[in-house]
XYZ file of C-alpha atoms in Angstrom:
742
model
C 17.737 -34.140 9.335
C 15.786 -36.154 11.905
C 19.009 -37.076 13.742
C 20.203 -33.459 13.826
C 16.856 -32.195 15.099
C 16.727 -35.052 17.630
C 20.033 -33.875 19.065
C 18.849 -30.253 18.981
C 15.712 -31.190 20.907
C 17.664 -33.069 23.576
C 20.177 -30.229 23.840
C 17.393 -27.641 24.261
C 15.704 -29.791 26.900
C 18.946 -30.351 28.812
C 20.305 -26.788 28.439
C 16.908 -25.190 28.970
C 18.285 -22.247 30.956
C 20.628 -21.210 28.121
C 17.937 -21.582 25.450
C 15.280 -19.725 27.435
C 17.728 -16.933 28.262
C 18.600 -16.590 24.568
C 14.979 -16.126 23.502
C 14.163 -13.798 26.393
C 17.242 -11.694 25.537
C 16.203 -11.629 21.863
C 12.693 -10.512 22.804
C 14.086 -7.812 25.093
C 16.509 -6.633 22.404
C 13.758 -6.438 19.784
C 11.477 -4.657 22.261
C 14.182 -2.135 23.121
C 14.781 -1.514 19.421
C 11.074 -0.968 18.828
C 10.778 1.381 21.814
C 13.741 3.462 20.682
C 12.888 3.524 16.984
C 11.459 6.703 15.461
C 7.731 6.644 14.843
C 7.187 5.530 11.270
C 4.338 6.580 9.053
C 2.700 4.254 6.627
C 4.501 2.631 3.771
C 4.530 4.746 0.640
C 2.135 3.278 -1.892
C 3.430 2.981 -5.433
C 2.626 0.646 -8.308
C 5.676 0.541 -10.603
C 4.968 -0.122 -14.250
C 1.391 1.170 -14.322
C 0.160 4.140 -16.319
C -1.574 5.653 -13.295
C 1.710 5.641 -11.324
C 3.601 7.117 -14.270
C 1.057 9.949 -14.404
C 1.384 10.560 -10.642
C 5.152 10.816 -11.008
C 4.741 13.211 -13.932
C 2.380 15.407 -11.903
C 4.921 15.608 -9.076
C 7.561 16.678 -11.582
C 5.539 19.166 -13.667
C 3.207 20.480 -10.938
C 5.513 20.924 -7.931
C 3.650 21.488 -4.683
C 0.363 20.166 -6.074
C 0.493 17.091 -3.790
C -0.736 14.718 -6.495
C -0.679 11.786 -4.100
C -1.938 13.779 -1.116
C -5.044 12.865 0.831
C -8.333 14.322 -0.279
C -11.603 15.015 1.473
C -14.953 16.133 0.199
C -17.101 17.945 2.718
C -20.629 17.520 1.366
C -23.415 19.919 2.395
C -27.130 19.342 1.895
C -29.686 22.059 2.553
C -32.757 21.408 4.739
C -35.972 20.537 2.915
C -37.348 23.519 0.979
C -34.035 25.408 1.065
C -31.156 25.857 -1.380
C -27.427 25.873 -0.751
C -27.374 29.294 -2.435
C -29.535 30.814 0.330
C -27.522 33.501 2.206
C -27.470 31.726 5.583
C -26.412 28.401 4.090
C -23.829 30.067 1.905
C -22.355 31.846 4.929
C -22.137 28.556 6.868
C -20.261 26.898 3.994
C -17.895 29.871 3.708
C -17.108 29.643 7.425
C -16.315 25.947 7.003
C -13.995 26.657 4.061
C -12.157 29.323 6.064
C -11.858 26.991 9.066
C -10.446 24.163 6.942
C -7.945 26.437 5.168
C -6.037 27.019 8.400
C -4.779 23.414 8.741
C -1.000 22.950 8.740
C -1.202 19.905 6.436
C -3.838 21.395 4.130
C -2.563 22.222 0.622
C -5.784 23.670 -0.833
C -9.502 24.068 -0.136
C -11.887 24.653 -3.048
C -14.851 26.964 -2.457
C -17.966 25.279 -3.933
C -19.383 28.610 -5.108
C -16.261 29.446 -7.090
C -15.315 25.961 -8.314
C -18.662 24.715 -9.608
C -19.378 22.616 -6.546
C -23.134 23.218 -6.356
C -25.615 20.721 -7.850
C -28.029 21.799 -10.592
C -31.025 21.647 -8.277
C -29.140 23.744 -5.719
C -29.747 21.366 -2.798
C -26.224 19.915 -2.518
C -22.735 21.419 -2.496
C -19.259 20.182 -1.698
C -15.886 21.643 -0.761
C -12.756 19.737 -1.831
C -9.830 19.607 0.598
C -6.384 18.529 -0.616
C -3.638 17.655 1.864
C 0.138 17.684 1.518
C 0.587 14.061 2.633
C -1.156 10.764 1.770
C -4.227 9.735 3.758
C -2.487 7.117 5.890
C 0.182 9.644 6.897
C -2.153 12.396 8.078
C -1.723 13.535 11.650
C -4.673 12.724 13.871
C -5.019 16.442 14.602
C -5.795 17.074 10.916
C -8.549 14.459 10.957
C -10.004 15.921 14.147
C -9.946 19.429 12.635
C -11.827 18.104 9.588
C -14.485 16.484 11.780
C -14.769 19.592 13.961
C -15.354 21.836 10.930
C -18.127 19.520 9.726
C -19.717 19.491 13.185
C -19.706 23.307 13.302
C -21.506 23.391 9.943
C -24.114 20.922 11.233
C -24.924 23.333 14.043
C -26.250 25.743 11.404
C -28.893 23.206 10.344
C -27.121 21.708 7.315
C -26.611 18.006 6.715
C -22.834 17.583 6.490
C -20.889 14.406 5.655
C -17.223 13.744 4.802
C -15.910 11.505 2.034
C -12.480 10.777 0.593
C -9.406 9.040 1.971
C -8.533 11.703 4.550
C -10.558 9.808 7.166
C -8.931 6.510 6.231
C -7.863 4.951 9.513
C -5.324 2.274 10.321
C -7.261 -0.967 10.755
C -7.555 -2.102 14.368
C -7.240 -5.846 14.967
C -6.632 -6.113 18.708
C -10.113 -7.352 19.636
C -10.121 -9.930 16.835
C -6.764 -11.289 17.973
C -7.965 -11.504 21.585
C -11.055 -13.458 20.515
C -8.888 -15.774 18.421
C -6.434 -16.364 21.264
C -9.309 -17.076 23.667
C -10.835 -19.698 21.364
C -7.367 -21.122 20.699
C -6.835 -21.545 24.448
C -10.098 -23.486 24.827
C -9.306 -25.758 21.861
C -5.776 -26.376 23.141
C -7.038 -27.336 26.605
C -9.501 -29.813 25.087
C -6.872 -31.212 22.723
C -3.985 -31.524 25.162
C -6.004 -32.292 28.293
C -3.969 -29.945 30.475
C -4.002 -26.236 31.184
C -0.209 -26.166 31.371
C 0.304 -28.095 28.138
C -2.246 -25.821 26.432
C -0.471 -22.732 27.704
C 2.894 -23.675 26.184
C 1.886 -23.205 22.488
C 0.201 -19.915 23.353
C 3.199 -18.660 25.327
C 5.778 -19.549 22.699
C 3.583 -18.252 19.850
C 3.207 -14.908 21.620
C 6.975 -14.761 22.177
C 7.567 -15.402 18.475
C 5.005 -12.812 17.373
C 6.454 -10.346 19.886
C 9.949 -10.747 18.439
C 8.688 -10.486 14.866
C 6.430 -7.463 15.361
C 8.967 -5.659 17.563
C 11.656 -6.182 14.917
C 9.337 -4.857 12.204
C 8.544 -1.816 14.371
C 12.241 -1.195 15.001
C 13.005 -1.303 11.268
C 9.784 0.362 10.069
C 11.253 3.821 9.574
C 14.471 2.580 7.961
C 12.822 0.136 5.557
C 9.593 2.123 4.995
C 7.344 -0.552 6.495
C 3.728 0.373 7.110
C 1.392 -0.567 9.939
C -0.312 -3.198 7.770
C 3.012 -5.040 7.608
C 2.982 -5.769 11.329
C -0.735 -6.690 11.198
C -0.137 -9.388 8.575
C 2.994 -10.608 10.373
C 1.146 -10.914 13.688
C -1.810 -12.712 12.065
C 0.326 -15.280 10.226
C 2.905 -15.558 13.014
C 0.252 -16.262 15.624
C -1.386 -18.843 13.368
C 1.699 -20.882 12.530
C 3.286 -20.309 15.947
C 0.375 -22.034 17.704
C 0.219 -24.757 15.048
C 3.901 -25.650 15.148
C 4.112 -25.657 18.940
C 0.929 -27.740 19.137
C 2.378 -30.415 16.853
C 5.639 -30.679 18.807
C 3.914 -30.778 22.218
C 1.440 -33.400 20.978
C 4.250 -35.596 19.663
C 6.126 -35.172 22.962
C 3.095 -36.426 24.900
C 2.745 -39.354 22.472
C 6.379 -40.304 23.056
C 5.824 -40.139 26.816
C 2.839 -42.446 26.421
C 5.166 -45.005 24.817
C 7.254 -45.016 27.989
C 10.209 -42.844 26.957
C 12.121 -40.656 29.365
C 11.318 -36.947 29.123
C 14.589 -35.840 27.541
C 14.397 -38.677 25.021
C 10.753 -37.823 24.303
C 11.663 -34.180 23.677
C 14.433 -35.204 21.299
C 12.145 -37.557 19.392
C 9.342 -34.995 19.230
C 11.683 -32.456 17.641
C 13.288 -35.113 15.420
C 9.943 -36.225 13.954
C 7.299 -33.491 14.353
C 10.100 -30.911 14.195
C 11.132 -32.176 10.750
C 7.577 -31.650 9.561
C 7.617 -28.172 11.119
C 10.740 -27.257 9.149
C 9.260 -28.226 5.796
C 5.823 -26.836 6.579
C 7.493 -23.560 7.536
C 9.450 -23.565 4.281
C 6.233 -23.825 2.256
C 4.775 -20.836 4.109
C 7.970 -18.826 3.601
C 7.962 -19.664 -0.122
C 4.335 -18.538 -0.424
C 4.953 -15.232 1.393
C 8.270 -14.320 -0.229
C 6.722 -15.231 -3.583
C 4.448 -12.182 -3.257
C 7.391 -10.192 -4.650
C 6.384 -11.577 -8.079
C 3.515 -9.056 -8.092
C 6.058 -6.189 -8.064
C 4.093 -4.030 -5.656
C 6.719 -2.817 -3.133
C 4.293 -2.634 -0.216
C 3.060 -6.192 -0.830
C 6.635 -7.448 -1.197
C 7.672 -5.944 2.137
C 4.592 -7.345 3.855
C 5.351 -10.821 2.529
C 9.033 -10.786 3.494
C 8.303 -9.434 6.982
C 5.625 -12.087 7.583
C 7.997 -14.770 6.266
C 10.587 -13.646 8.810
C 8.025 -14.044 11.594
C 7.239 -17.561 10.343
C 10.956 -18.425 10.402
C 11.098 -17.275 14.031
C 8.083 -19.480 14.821
C 9.880 -22.499 13.332
C 13.041 -21.872 15.378
C 11.005 -21.423 18.549
C 9.185 -24.715 17.953
C 12.528 -26.510 17.561
C 14.302 -24.972 20.567
C 12.118 -23.049 23.005
C 9.341 -25.666 23.095
C 11.641 -28.495 24.312
C 13.202 -26.037 26.759
C 9.876 -25.083 28.364
C 8.876 -28.758 28.352
C 11.959 -29.310 30.481
C 10.758 -26.646 32.920
C 7.251 -28.151 32.981
C 8.582 -31.577 33.955
C 5.956 -34.081 35.031
C 3.188 -31.512 34.885
C 2.913 -32.218 31.135
C 1.333 -35.658 31.070
C 1.539 -38.457 28.488
C -1.079 -38.589 25.738
C -4.384 -39.927 27.011
C -3.939 -38.576 30.516
C -5.685 -35.463 31.787
C -4.720 -33.179 34.618
C -6.647 -33.516 37.870
C -8.301 -30.140 37.193
C -9.831 -31.571 34.013
C -10.881 -34.875 35.531
C -7.654 -36.862 35.339
C -6.575 -39.312 37.998
C -10.121 -40.507 38.806
C -10.686 -44.207 39.458
C -12.009 -46.082 36.427
C -14.428 -48.952 36.388
C -13.166 -52.237 35.040
C -13.820 -52.697 31.376
C -14.331 -48.998 30.724
C -10.769 -47.974 29.916
C -11.061 -45.598 26.970
C -7.415 -46.092 26.067
C -8.345 -49.323 24.287
C -11.123 -47.695 22.276
C -10.372 -46.317 18.802
C -10.472 -42.550 18.752
C -12.496 -40.429 16.342
C -9.599 -40.115 13.885
C -9.195 -43.894 13.757
C -12.917 -44.482 13.208
C -13.126 -41.831 10.477
C -10.025 -43.077 8.633
C -11.308 -46.666 8.812
C -14.593 -45.525 7.260
C -12.785 -43.668 4.439
C -10.487 -46.624 3.748
C -13.548 -48.885 3.399
C -15.367 -46.481 1.024
C -12.645 -44.340 -0.602
C -14.326 -43.818 -3.981
C -17.609 -42.568 -2.494
C -15.818 -40.187 -0.113
C -13.566 -38.906 -2.919
C -16.451 -38.237 -5.302
C -18.552 -36.576 -2.616
C -15.672 -34.280 -1.614
C -14.830 -33.287 -5.192
C -18.464 -32.701 -6.185
C -19.110 -30.655 -3.042
C -16.097 -28.412 -3.537
C -16.803 -28.188 -7.266
C -20.319 -26.945 -6.547
C -18.971 -24.370 -4.102
C -16.472 -23.215 -6.742
C -19.108 -22.524 -9.442
C -19.669 -18.846 -8.461
C -15.923 -18.204 -8.926
C -16.608 -18.257 -12.680
C -18.402 -14.915 -12.243
C -15.563 -13.330 -10.275
C -15.241 -9.565 -10.820
C -12.207 -7.877 -9.331
C -11.904 -4.307 -8.109
C -10.921 -2.214 -5.125
C -13.593 -1.035 -2.674
C -14.406 2.649 -2.379
C -16.617 4.671 -0.044
C -19.661 3.159 -1.762
C -18.871 -0.200 -0.139
C -18.717 1.264 3.370
C -21.544 0.585 5.839
C -24.398 3.096 5.611
C -23.672 4.116 9.198
C -20.372 5.776 8.204
C -20.015 9.404 7.171
C -17.969 8.326 4.135
C -20.844 6.249 2.777
C -23.411 8.983 3.455
C -21.203 11.543 1.676
C -20.856 9.140 -1.244
C -24.644 8.775 -1.510
C -25.247 12.537 -1.251
C -22.790 13.204 -4.106
C -24.349 10.441 -6.224
C -27.823 11.888 -5.702
C -26.764 15.464 -6.345
C -24.174 15.112 -9.112
C -24.498 11.575 -10.512
C -22.804 8.248 -9.579
C -19.650 8.938 -11.597
C -18.896 12.038 -9.576
C -17.445 9.854 -6.824
C -14.764 8.528 -9.158
C -13.379 11.394 -11.294
C -10.602 10.570 -13.727
C -7.535 12.772 -14.065
C -6.129 12.881 -17.588
C -2.554 14.176 -17.793
C -1.447 15.483 -21.194
C 2.335 15.737 -21.639
C 2.823 17.976 -24.683
C 6.432 18.880 -23.966
C 7.575 17.573 -27.353
C 4.661 19.082 -29.275
C 4.802 22.202 -31.477
C 1.437 23.513 -30.237
C 0.672 22.242 -26.696
C -2.546 24.287 -26.417
C -3.957 22.673 -29.542
C -3.080 19.221 -28.165
C -4.863 20.034 -24.892
C -7.964 21.115 -26.817
C -7.865 18.036 -29.068
C -7.583 15.695 -26.093
C -10.537 17.345 -24.337
C -12.723 17.247 -27.439
C -12.011 13.584 -28.232
C -12.600 12.488 -24.633
C -15.877 14.458 -24.547
C -17.080 12.486 -27.585
C -16.679 9.128 -25.813
C -19.598 7.180 -24.374
C -20.244 7.209 -20.622
C -18.792 10.713 -20.128
C -20.850 13.264 -18.205
C -18.463 16.190 -18.054
C -14.969 17.138 -19.210
C -13.397 20.144 -17.500
C -11.234 22.587 -19.464
C -7.535 21.721 -19.533
C -5.527 23.204 -16.647
C -1.900 23.698 -17.825
C 1.135 24.110 -15.575
C 3.243 27.288 -15.412
C 5.527 26.082 -18.209
C 2.501 25.424 -20.415
C 3.794 22.054 -21.581
C 1.611 19.800 -19.395
C -2.063 19.961 -18.469
C -4.623 18.069 -16.427
C -8.173 17.387 -17.583
C -10.809 16.245 -15.073
C -13.289 13.742 -16.506
C -16.534 12.738 -14.758
C -17.844 9.288 -15.820
C -21.529 8.461 -16.020
C -21.223 5.257 -13.943
C -19.990 4.595 -10.408
C -16.219 4.122 -9.860
C -16.275 0.335 -9.346
C -18.422 -0.383 -12.404
C -17.348 -2.190 -15.565
C -18.517 0.856 -17.585
C -16.002 3.117 -15.820
C -13.215 0.594 -16.401
C -14.133 0.514 -20.098
C -14.037 4.320 -20.196
C -10.485 4.333 -18.809
C -9.397 1.947 -21.575
C -11.215 4.090 -24.189
C -9.421 7.248 -23.038
C -6.099 5.428 -23.219
C -6.929 4.311 -26.757
C -7.635 7.955 -27.669
C -4.320 8.887 -26.073
C -2.471 6.361 -28.231
C -3.951 7.945 -31.372
C -3.006 11.440 -30.194
C 0.554 10.298 -29.504
C 0.841 8.858 -33.009
C -0.351 12.134 -34.536
C 1.290 14.776 -32.312
C 3.939 13.058 -30.181
C 2.143 14.158 -26.995
C 1.511 11.569 -24.303
C -1.915 11.188 -22.694
C -2.062 9.369 -19.336
C -5.058 8.518 -17.134
C -4.696 8.563 -13.351
C -6.622 9.367 -10.189
C -7.870 7.010 -7.485
C -10.282 5.216 -9.822
C -7.696 4.641 -12.564
C -5.139 3.552 -9.959
C -7.593 0.990 -8.589
C -8.190 -0.355 -12.084
C -4.438 -0.630 -12.762
C -3.788 -2.330 -9.415
C -6.541 -4.848 -10.104
C -5.124 -5.588 -13.543
C -1.583 -5.929 -12.205
C -2.682 -8.339 -9.487
C -4.775 -10.307 -11.961
C -1.850 -10.609 -14.390
C 0.476 -11.736 -11.589
C -1.839 -14.437 -10.225
C -0.902 -17.219 -12.672
C 2.912 -16.639 -12.485
C 2.643 -16.461 -8.701
C 0.610 -19.652 -8.563
C 3.072 -21.465 -10.833
C 6.053 -20.282 -8.771
C 4.625 -21.072 -5.342
C 2.952 -24.358 -6.208
C 5.914 -25.421 -8.352
C 8.532 -24.796 -5.660
C 6.380 -26.376 -2.979
C 5.753 -29.369 -5.259
C 9.506 -29.923 -5.571
C 9.920 -29.491 -1.820
C 7.180 -32.036 -1.093
C 8.798 -34.542 -3.469
C 11.884 -34.349 -1.256
C 9.791 -34.650 1.928
C 7.514 -37.518 0.867
C 9.817 -39.151 -1.727
C 6.820 -39.518 -3.999
C 5.428 -37.966 -7.178
C 1.738 -38.636 -6.706
C 1.420 -37.449 -3.086
C 2.744 -33.901 -3.793
C 0.643 -33.766 -6.975
C -2.437 -34.709 -4.976
C -1.545 -32.060 -2.364
C -1.258 -29.312 -4.998
C -4.460 -30.254 -6.826
C -6.371 -30.489 -3.554
C -5.179 -27.018 -2.591
C -6.312 -25.539 -5.910
C -9.719 -27.133 -5.432
C -10.136 -25.701 -1.931
C -9.038 -22.195 -3.020
C -11.467 -22.197 -5.961
C -14.263 -23.316 -3.635
C -13.358 -20.563 -1.149
C -13.327 -17.942 -3.918
C -16.724 -19.223 -5.020
C -18.069 -18.739 -1.498
C -16.632 -15.213 -1.376
C -18.290 -14.340 -4.706
C -21.610 -15.806 -3.565
C -21.649 -13.728 -0.368
C -19.922 -10.459 -1.278
C -20.718 -10.170 -4.994
C -24.033 -11.991 -5.336
C -25.337 -11.162 -1.867
C -26.118 -14.681 -0.596
C -26.340 -14.721 3.227
C -25.392 -11.039 3.133
C -27.537 -10.236 6.168
C -25.913 -12.977 8.228
C -22.420 -11.825 7.232
C -23.187 -8.117 7.720
C -22.676 -7.257 4.038
C -24.501 -3.998 3.377
C -23.326 -3.420 -0.178
C -22.367 -6.047 -2.759
C -19.857 -5.322 -5.494
C -16.586 -6.467 -7.069
C -14.295 -8.687 -5.012
C -11.205 -6.948 -3.670
C -8.520 -7.397 -6.335
C -5.918 -8.477 -3.785
C -8.158 -11.265 -2.479
C -7.248 -14.124 -4.871
C -3.481 -13.692 -4.668
C -3.585 -13.041 -0.926
C -5.739 -16.116 -0.382
C -3.420 -18.248 -2.515
C -0.370 -17.145 -0.519
C -1.756 -17.464 3.000
C -3.998 -20.494 2.536
C -1.390 -22.400 0.552
C 1.063 -22.109 3.421
C -1.482 -23.236 6.011
C -2.825 -26.019 3.757
C 0.655 -27.431 3.252
C 1.111 -27.323 7.034
C -1.810 -29.686 7.444
C -0.662 -31.814 4.510
C 2.863 -32.217 5.871
C 1.815 -32.985 9.445
C -0.874 -35.447 8.420
C 0.869 -37.283 5.587
C 4.303 -37.503 7.234
C 2.660 -39.442 10.065
C 1.051 -41.733 7.475
C 4.341 -42.173 5.629
C 6.134 -42.787 8.923
C 3.809 -45.712 9.630
C 4.265 -47.002 6.058
C 8.075 -46.737 6.227
C 8.032 -48.671 9.492
C 6.314 -51.618 7.803
C 2.545 -51.069 7.887
C 0.350 -51.765 4.867
C -0.822 -48.638 2.969
C -4.432 -48.754 4.213
C -3.365 -49.452 7.791
C -0.782 -46.650 7.588
C -3.598 -44.218 6.717
C -5.545 -45.298 9.803
C -2.434 -45.063 12.008
C -1.602 -41.604 10.692
C -5.104 -40.371 11.468
C -5.033 -42.018 14.876
C -2.121 -39.834 15.928
C -2.606 -36.701 13.790
C -6.297 -36.135 13.052
C -7.122 -34.687 16.473
C -4.185 -32.288 16.376
C -4.748 -31.171 12.777
C -8.447 -30.646 13.535
C -7.574 -28.538 16.574
C -5.113 -26.457 14.524
C -7.731 -25.873 11.818
C -10.415 -24.887 14.332
C -7.997 -22.395 15.888
C -7.249 -20.853 12.470
C -10.925 -20.651 11.547
C -11.665 -18.942 14.870
C -8.842 -16.428 14.406
C -9.896 -15.513 10.876
C -13.621 -15.494 11.664
C -13.004 -12.833 14.294
C -12.331 -10.394 11.452
C -15.757 -10.930 9.846
C -17.292 -8.629 12.453
C -15.077 -5.712 11.402
C -16.725 -2.571 10.057
C -14.066 -2.402 7.324
C -15.351 -4.217 4.232
C -11.867 -5.306 3.146
C -11.023 -6.811 6.547
C -14.443 -8.461 6.673
C -13.929 -10.070 3.264
C -10.398 -11.257 4.075
C -11.555 -12.786 7.353
C -14.416 -14.671 5.702
C -12.316 -15.808 2.742
C -9.488 -17.203 4.860
C -11.838 -18.852 7.363
C -13.885 -20.629 4.688
C -10.718 -21.622 2.788
C -9.217 -23.265 5.888
C -12.566 -24.972 6.562
C -12.683 -26.450 3.048
C -9.021 -27.400 2.925
C -8.659 -28.908 6.393
C -11.957 -30.766 6.696
C -12.799 -31.663 3.099
C -9.449 -31.923 1.301
C -7.050 -33.083 4.033
C -9.495 -35.071 6.160
C -11.540 -36.684 3.364
C -9.995 -36.426 -0.096
C -6.400 -37.112 1.012
C -7.068 -40.424 2.839
C -9.457 -41.497 0.073
C -6.808 -40.931 -2.618
C -4.110 -42.664 -0.553
C -6.408 -45.636 0.039
C -7.162 -45.908 -3.692
C -3.522 -45.611 -4.724
C -2.215 -48.013 -2.096
C 1.542 -48.615 -2.349
C 1.620 -46.742 -5.684
C 1.169 -43.489 -3.733
C 4.787 -43.748 -2.620
C 6.204 -44.558 -6.056
C 9.345 -42.667 -7.066
C 11.586 -43.374 -10.071
C 14.817 -45.041 -8.966
C 17.002 -42.451 -10.673
C 15.157 -39.652 -8.879
C 15.310 -41.547 -5.585
C 19.086 -41.699 -5.899
C 19.330 -38.011 -6.867
C 17.184 -36.629 -4.052
C 18.705 -35.911 -0.637
C 17.415 -38.102 2.170
C 15.908 -35.640 4.672
C 14.364 -38.434 6.782
C 11.257 -36.572 7.935
C 9.772 -39.825 9.252
C 12.620 -40.365 11.719
C 13.733 -43.698 10.234
C 17.270 -42.979 11.406
C 15.919 -42.672 14.942
C 14.580 -46.230 14.696
C 18.073 -47.337 13.692
C 19.389 -45.349 16.630
C 17.016 -47.309 18.908
C 18.245 -50.619 17.523
C 21.858 -49.636 18.042
C 21.124 -48.467 21.578
C 19.327 -51.735 22.335
C 22.251 -53.789 21.004
C 24.692 -51.799 23.143
C 22.569 -52.561 26.215
C 22.565 -56.263 25.360
C 26.353 -56.268 24.919
C 26.778 -54.608 28.297
C 24.570 -57.236 29.927
C 26.639 -60.015 28.337
C 29.889 -58.442 29.605
C 28.453 -58.253 33.115
C 27.404 -61.909 32.903
C-alpha cells in the first residue's frame, strides 16, 4: 500500500492542476445539486420493533386523521394572584386564544380547557391542548409564530401564559460553535506548523471536504429522507477528521523536507507513510459510524452512513488534494523546524543556541515514561478508574421540557403544569386497546381501565375513547411521578404486564405509547444494542489493527485503553449531569437521567477519533522499530515526530466539542461535554501515557505475531518499509550510472 500511495502522492503533486480541478468540479456539482434539490423536512422518526411504535402505527390505522405522531403544544394559563381561571374575564381571554389557535392551517384540534377538564382543582391554572397534523420538526415556522402570537395576546389580558410540548422544538443551530472551533483550530495549526500558509491548508481542505459531504446530503435529503441532524453530525465529524488527516500529511511532508528531500519526493513519501495511517484510521471511523445500523433506528442509521461518507471524502482529500495544494504552495511551506518570517523565522541565531539540537517536548516526555513505565501506567489506570466510578450509577433516559433551562417558556409551562396538576401530568401515557378479535370490546375497554386504575403510581385514568368502528380505544393515564422518573418507567412495565394478562384472557391486545413510553422504549433499545455494537465495532477494528501493526498485543492494548477512556468519560458525564458536580460551572440547571443515546454515540464517535490517534502515534513507533531501532528507543522516536501533531489534533477536537457546552439545548450541551472530556482522557492519558508505558514494558514482545498468522495476513506496509527498499534501489542505480561514466 505504501508504494501505491507514494505514487499517488507524487502524481497529485505533479498533476496538481488536474487534481484541484477535479475536487473543485465535485464541490461545484454537489453545491448545484444542493441548490436545486427540493427543501426537505426532517427525517421521519420511527423505532421499529418497539411496542410504542406498534401502537402509533395502530392509531394511524384505526383512528385516521387523528395525527397520532403530530406535534403537540400545551398553552398553560395561570391567573393573577387572588383570581381564578373561571373568572369571566379570564375565561373570555382563554376562549379567544382557543379560537385564534383553531384557525391554523396545520392545526388538527384544539381542546377547550373548560370542556375537556383542563382546569386545576384550585382553579388557578388551566391549559389548552393543541394537536398538529405534522410532527414537531416538520412544522412550518408560520405555525410556531402563530402559536407564540396567540400566547402573547393572552398575556396582554394579565394572565401568565407559557407554552410546552414539542411544537416549539427547533432545529439545533451549530454555526457559532463551529466558527469558534475553526478559530481555535487555526491558532493551534499555526503554532504547530509554524506557518500561516501551512496552517491554512488543513483548514481549506477540511472545509472543501465538509462542503462536498454536506452539499451531497442536502441534495439527497428529500429522496433519502435525511433530516437536518444528519448534516450536523456529518459536518462535525467531517471537520474533525478532515483537519486531523490533513495535519498529519502536511506535518510528515515538512519532516521529509527537513531530511533534505525534493518537494515532489517529500509529497510522495508523506502520502506513502502518513497517508497509509490516514487510510486505516479512516476505516476505523467508517466502521464505527456504519456500525450504528446495529441499533436498528432508521434515523440513526442514516446519520451514521452519511457521516461515514463524509469521512471517506476527507480521506481521499488528504491523499490527493493535500499533495496538490502543497505543489501550489511551493517553497512557502517550510521544512519542519523552520518558521515563516511573520512568525519569527529567518532571524539570526546566536552560536550554541540552535534549538534544532535540543530534544523536543515529545522526546523528553517519552524518555521519562520509558524510564518509569510502571509508575506512569498505574497512575493513568488509577486516575481513569476513579473517574469511571460514577458510571456505575448511570441512569438512562431522554430529556423532556423539565430539563430545559428555567429561562425557556417550555420549562416554565412544565413547572406550571406540575404545580397545578401534579408532576405526572407532563408525561401522560396513552394506552391503546385493540379488541378487534374480542366478543365484547366494550367490556375489554372497561376491564383494562379498571385494572390500570388499581396500579400503584396512577393519579387518573380517563374513560376509554373508542374509534368509530368500536373495536379499538385509547385510554389516557396520568402517572403520579414525573416523566423521566424510575417510578414512571415501572408503571409502563406494570401496564404492559396487565395487558399481557388481558390478552391471555380475552385475546385483546393492550399497548402503551405516547411520548413518555416512546422515550422509555428508545432508551431500552439503545441500551440493549450497546453491547452488540461495542463487540462489532471493537472486534472489526481489532482485526484491522492486527493487519496494520502486525501484532496481537498492540491492538488489544488499543481496544482496552479505549474502553477505559470511554468509561471514564461516562463517569464524568454522570458526575456533572446526573449528580450535579460542577453544575454551575457547566451551566447545568437541572440534573436527571443521562440521554439514552449518549453511551452508544460516544462509543461510535470517540472510538473513531481514538483509533486515529492510536494509528498515527503507534505507526510512527513501529516504523522506527521496523527500521532497526530498539523498542524503547522506537517509542522515543515515535513521540519525537508524532506527539506534537497528535497533541495539536486532540486540542483542536476538544475545542470544537467544547464549543457546544455553551448551547442552551441540554442534549447538545451534554454531547459537547461528553465528547470533549472523552478526547481529553483518551488523547492525553491513554495515548500519551498508558500506550508508551505499555510498549516500554512489553519491549519487543509488543510486536509478537504467530508465524502462521504473519504468513496469512496481507502486508499493507503502513510503515513504508518498501519505500526504504525503493531508496536503496535508487541509490544503487545512481552508483551504477557513476561507474558507467567513469
